[in-house]
Amino acid sequence: MGKEILDAAKDAYSISEGIRSNKEKVGKMTLENKRVLFYLCAKGASE
């Protein structure tokens, strides 16, 4: 179970880095997307 959470966190981090690199296209959504991703990771880790 711990490994799955770790993998999910790594995936979310990769996605957030991708979002950051596409900041010009994404605009204001960048921070909101990161919040959602990390919220989901934290929620998964707490379950």
Backbone atoms as SQL, in Angstrom:
CREATE TABLE atoms (id INTEGER PRIMARY KEY, chain TEXT, resi INTEGER, resn TEXT, atom TEXT, x REAL, y REAL, z REAL);
INSERT INTO atoms VALUES
  (1, 'A', 1, 'MET', 'N', 0.839, -1.210, 0.000),
  (2, 'A', 1, 'MET', 'CA', 0.000, 0.000, 0.000),
  (3, 'A', 1, 'MET', 'C', 0.872, 1.256, 0.000),
  (4, 'A', 2, 'GLY', 'N', 1.915, 1.266, 0.821),
  (5, 'A', 2, 'GLY', 'CA', 2.778, 2.448, 0.874),
  (6, 'A', 2, 'GLY', 'C', 3.410, 2.763, -0.458),
  (7, 'A', 3, 'LYS', 'N', 3.789, 1.706, -1.217),
  (8, 'A', 3, 'LYS', 'CA', 4.424, 1.911, -2.514),
  (9, 'A', 3, 'LYS', 'C', 3.456, 2.569, -3.494),
  (10, 'A', 4, 'GLU', 'N', 2.192, 2.159, -3.452),
  (11, 'A', 4, 'GLU', 'CA', 1.190, 2.751, -4.344),
  (12, 'A', 4, 'GLU', 'C', 1.054, 4.250, -4.086),
  (13, 'A', 5, 'ILE', 'N', 1.026, 4.622, -2.824),
  (14, 'A', 5, 'ILE', 'CA', 0.912, 6.039, -2.462),
  (15, 'A', 5, 'ILE', 'C', 2.139, 6.802, -2.949),
  (16, 'A', 6, 'LEU', 'N', 3.317, 6.182, -2.773),
  (17, 'A', 6, 'LEU', 'CA', 4.556, 6.809, -3.227),
  (18, 'A', 6, 'LEU', 'C', 4.531, 7.012, -4.741),
  (19, 'A', 7, 'ASP', 'N', 4.089, 5.991, -5.474),
  (20, 'A', 7, 'ASP', 'CA', 4.001, 6.090, -6.933),
  (21, 'A', 7, 'ASP', 'C', 3.021, 7.187, -7.343),
  (22, 'A', 8, 'ALA', 'N', 1.889, 7.255, -6.660),
  (23, 'A', 8, 'ALA', 'CA', 0.896, 8.286, -6.970),
  (24, 'A', 8, 'ALA', 'C', 1.468, 9.674, -6.721),
  (25, 'A', 9, 'ALA', 'N', 2.212, 9.816, -5.624),
  (26, 'A', 9, 'ALA', 'CA', 2.819, 11.106, -5.310),
  (27, 'A', 9, 'ALA', 'C', 3.852, 11.478, -6.367),
  (28, 'A', 10, 'LYS', 'N', 4.653, 10.506, -6.809),
  (29, 'A', 10, 'LYS', 'CA', 5.643, 10.763, -7.864),
  (30, 'A', 10, 'LYS', 'C', 4.954, 11.183, -9.157),
  (31, 'A', 11, 'ASP', 'N', 3.854, 10.482, -9.512),
  (32, 'A', 11, 'ASP', 'CA', 3.112, 10.826, -10.717),
  (33, 'A', 11, 'ASP', 'C', 2.566, 12.247, -10.627),
  (34, 'A', 12, 'ALA', 'N', 1.987, 12.575, -9.489),
  (35, 'A', 12, 'ALA', 'CA', 1.421, 13.915, -9.302),
  (36, 'A', 12, 'ALA', 'C', 2.511, 14.969, -9.392),
  (37, 'A', 13, 'TYR', 'N', 3.679, 14.668, -8.832),
  (38, 'A', 13, 'TYR', 'CA', 4.795, 15.617, -8.901),
  (39, 'A', 13, 'TYR', 'C', 5.227, 15.811, -10.346),
  (40, 'A', 14, 'SER', 'N', 5.325, 14.703, -11.101),
  (41, 'A', 14, 'SER', 'CA', 5.700, 14.789, -12.509),
  (42, 'A', 14, 'SER', 'C', 4.694, 15.642, -13.284),
  (43, 'A', 15, 'ILE', 'N', 3.413, 15.402, -13.009),
  (44, 'A', 15, 'ILE', 'CA', 2.367, 16.168, -13.679),
  (45, 'A', 15, 'ILE', 'C', 2.482, 17.649, -13.320),
  (46, 'A', 16, 'SER', 'N', 2.706, 17.939, -12.035),
  (47, 'A', 16, 'SER', 'CA', 2.797, 19.333, -11.613),
  (48, 'A', 16, 'SER', 'C', 4.012, 20.015, -12.237),
  (49, 'A', 17, 'GLU', 'N', 5.108, 19.266, -12.407),
  (50, 'A', 17, 'GLU', 'CA', 6.284, 19.829, -13.074),
  (51, 'A', 17, 'GLU', 'C', 5.950, 20.105, -14.536),
  (52, 'A', 18, 'GLY', 'N', 5.193, 19.210, -15.162),
  (53, 'A', 18, 'GLY', 'CA', 4.770, 19.420, -16.544),
  (54, 'A', 18, 'GLY', 'C', 3.893, 20.657, -16.664),
  (55, 'A', 19, 'ILE', 'N', 3.004, 20.817, -15.705),
  (56, 'A', 19, 'ILE', 'CA', 2.131, 21.990, -15.682),
  (57, 'A', 19, 'ILE', 'C', 2.988, 23.249, -15.549),
  (58, 'A', 20, 'ARG', 'N', 3.981, 23.194, -14.679),
  (59, 'A', 20, 'ARG', 'CA', 4.841, 24.366, -14.476),
  (60, 'A', 20, 'ARG', 'C', 5.550, 24.737, -15.772),
  (61, 'A', 21, 'SER', 'N', 6.027, 23.728, -16.513),
  (62, 'A', 21, 'SER', 'CA', 6.755, 24.011, -17.752),
  (63, 'A', 21, 'SER', 'C', 5.822, 24.557, -18.832),
  (64, 'A', 22, 'ASN', 'N', 4.535, 24.279, -18.703),
  (65, 'A', 22, 'ASN', 'CA', 3.556, 24.797, -19.657),
  (66, 'A', 22, 'ASN', 'C', 2.777, 25.977, -19.078),
  (67, 'A', 23, 'LYS', 'N', 3.410, 26.684, -18.156),
  (68, 'A', 23, 'LYS', 'CA', 2.761, 27.767, -17.411),
  (69, 'A', 23, 'LYS', 'C', 2.087, 28.779, -18.330),
  (70, 'A', 24, 'GLU', 'N', 2.765, 29.136, -19.434),
  (71, 'A', 24, 'GLU', 'CA', 2.223, 30.145, -20.350),
  (72, 'A', 24, 'GLU', 'C', 0.868, 29.711, -20.880),
  (73, 'A', 25, 'LYS', 'N', 0.742, 28.417, -21.219),
  (74, 'A', 25, 'LYS', 'CA', -0.519, 27.909, -21.762),
  (75, 'A', 25, 'LYS', 'C', -1.570, 27.763, -20.669),
  (76, 'A', 26, 'VAL', 'N', -1.132, 27.292, -19.505),
  (77, 'A', 26, 'VAL', 'CA', -2.080, 26.962, -18.449),
  (78, 'A', 26, 'VAL', 'C', -2.556, 28.206, -17.696),
  (79, 'A', 27, 'GLY', 'N', -1.643, 29.160, -17.536),
  (80, 'A', 27, 'GLY', 'CA', -2.008, 30.404, -16.874),
  (81, 'A', 27, 'GLY', 'C', -2.374, 30.211, -15.412),
  (82, 'A', 28, 'LYS', 'N', -3.506, 30.812, -15.004),
  (83, 'A', 28, 'LYS', 'CA', -3.891, 30.804, -13.595),
  (84, 'A', 28, 'LYS', 'C', -4.256, 29.427, -13.068),
  (85, 'A', 29, 'MET', 'N', -4.520, 28.477, -13.975),
  (86, 'A', 29, 'MET', 'CA', -4.913, 27.148, -13.530),
  (87, 'A', 29, 'MET', 'C', -3.780, 26.381, -12.857),
  (88, 'A', 30, 'THR', 'N', -2.536, 26.804, -13.081),
  (89, 'A', 30, 'THR', 'CA', -1.382, 26.046, -12.590),
  (90, 'A', 30, 'THR', 'C', -1.479, 25.764, -11.098),
  (91, 'A', 31, 'LEU', 'N', -1.616, 26.803, -10.295),
  (92, 'A', 31, 'LEU', 'CA', -1.672, 26.616, -8.845),
  (93, 'A', 31, 'LEU', 'C', -2.872, 25.786, -8.435),
  (94, 'A', 32, 'GLU', 'N', -4.002, 26.015, -9.075),
  (95, 'A', 32, 'GLU', 'CA', -5.206, 25.263, -8.729),
  (96, 'A', 32, 'GLU', 'C', -5.014, 23.782, -9.034),
  (97, 'A', 33, 'ASN', 'N', -4.414, 23.464, -10.187),
  (98, 'A', 33, 'ASN', 'CA', -4.157, 22.061, -10.530),
  (99, 'A', 33, 'ASN', 'C', -3.228, 21.408, -9.517),
  (100, 'A', 34, 'LYS', 'N', -2.179, 22.138, -9.110),
  (101, 'A', 34, 'LYS', 'CA', -1.252, 21.594, -8.118),
  (102, 'A', 34, 'LYS', 'C', -1.970, 21.341, -6.799),
  (103, 'A', 35, 'ARG', 'N', -2.830, 22.259, -6.388),
  (104, 'A', 35, 'ARG', 'CA', -3.568, 22.075, -5.139),
  (105, 'A', 35, 'ARG', 'C', -4.416, 20.820, -5.200),
  (106, 'A', 36, 'VAL', 'N', -5.101, 20.632, -6.322),
  (107, 'A', 36, 'VAL', 'CA', -5.949, 19.446, -6.480),
  (108, 'A', 36, 'VAL', 'C', -5.108, 18.180, -6.429),
  (109, 'A', 37, 'LEU', 'N', -4.001, 18.155, -7.169),
  (110, 'A', 37, 'LEU', 'CA', -3.139, 16.973, -7.201),
  (111, 'A', 37, 'LEU', 'C', -2.612, 16.624, -5.816),
  (112, 'A', 38, 'PHE', 'N', -2.098, 17.627, -5.108),
  (113, 'A', 38, 'PHE', 'CA', -1.515, 17.337, -3.799),
  (114, 'A', 38, 'PHE', 'C', -2.591, 17.039, -2.764),
  (115, 'A', 39, 'TYR', 'N', -3.783, 17.627, -2.926),
  (116, 'A', 39, 'TYR', 'CA', -4.898, 17.268, -2.053),
  (117, 'A', 39, 'TYR', 'C', -5.249, 15.788, -2.231),
  (118, 'A', 40, 'LEU', 'N', -5.308, 15.342, -3.494),
  (119, 'A', 40, 'LEU', 'CA', -5.630, 13.946, -3.764),
  (120, 'A', 40, 'LEU', 'C', -4.560, 13.018, -3.189),
  (121, 'A', 41, 'CYS', 'N', -3.306, 13.400, -3.323),
  (122, 'A', 41, 'CYS', 'CA', -2.215, 12.594, -2.745),
  (123, 'A', 41, 'CYS', 'C', -2.344, 12.513, -1.234),
  (124, 'A', 42, 'ALA', 'N', -2.585, 13.657, -0.594),
  (125, 'A', 42, 'ALA', 'CA', -2.707, 13.683, 0.856),
  (126, 'A', 42, 'ALA', 'C', -3.912, 12.861, 1.307),
  (127, 'A', 43, 'LYS', 'N', -4.995, 12.954, 0.556),
  (128, 'A', 43, 'LYS', 'CA', -6.198, 12.197, 0.891),
  (129, 'A', 43, 'LYS', 'C', -5.913, 10.703, 0.773),
  (130, 'A', 44, 'GLY', 'N', -5.230, 10.308, -0.300),
  (131, 'A', 44, 'GLY', 'CA', -4.887, 8.903, -0.489),
  (132, 'A', 44, 'GLY', 'C', -3.969, 8.399, 0.608),
  (133, 'A', 45, 'ALA', 'N', -3.041, 9.235, 1.033),
  (134, 'A', 45, 'ALA', 'CA', -2.083, 8.837, 2.065),
  (135, 'A', 45, 'ALA', 'C', -2.764, 8.690, 3.425),
  (136, 'A', 46, 'SER', 'N', -3.814, 9.466, 3.657),
  (137, 'A', 46, 'SER', 'CA', -4.471, 9.440, 4.963),
  (138, 'A', 46, 'SER', 'C', -5.465, 8.284, 5.086),
  (139, 'A', 47, 'GLU', 'N', -5.842, 7.686, 3.954),
  (140, 'A', 47, 'GLU', 'CA', -6.843, 6.606, 4.003),
  (141, 'A', 47, 'GLU', 'C', -6.228, 5.271, 4.364);
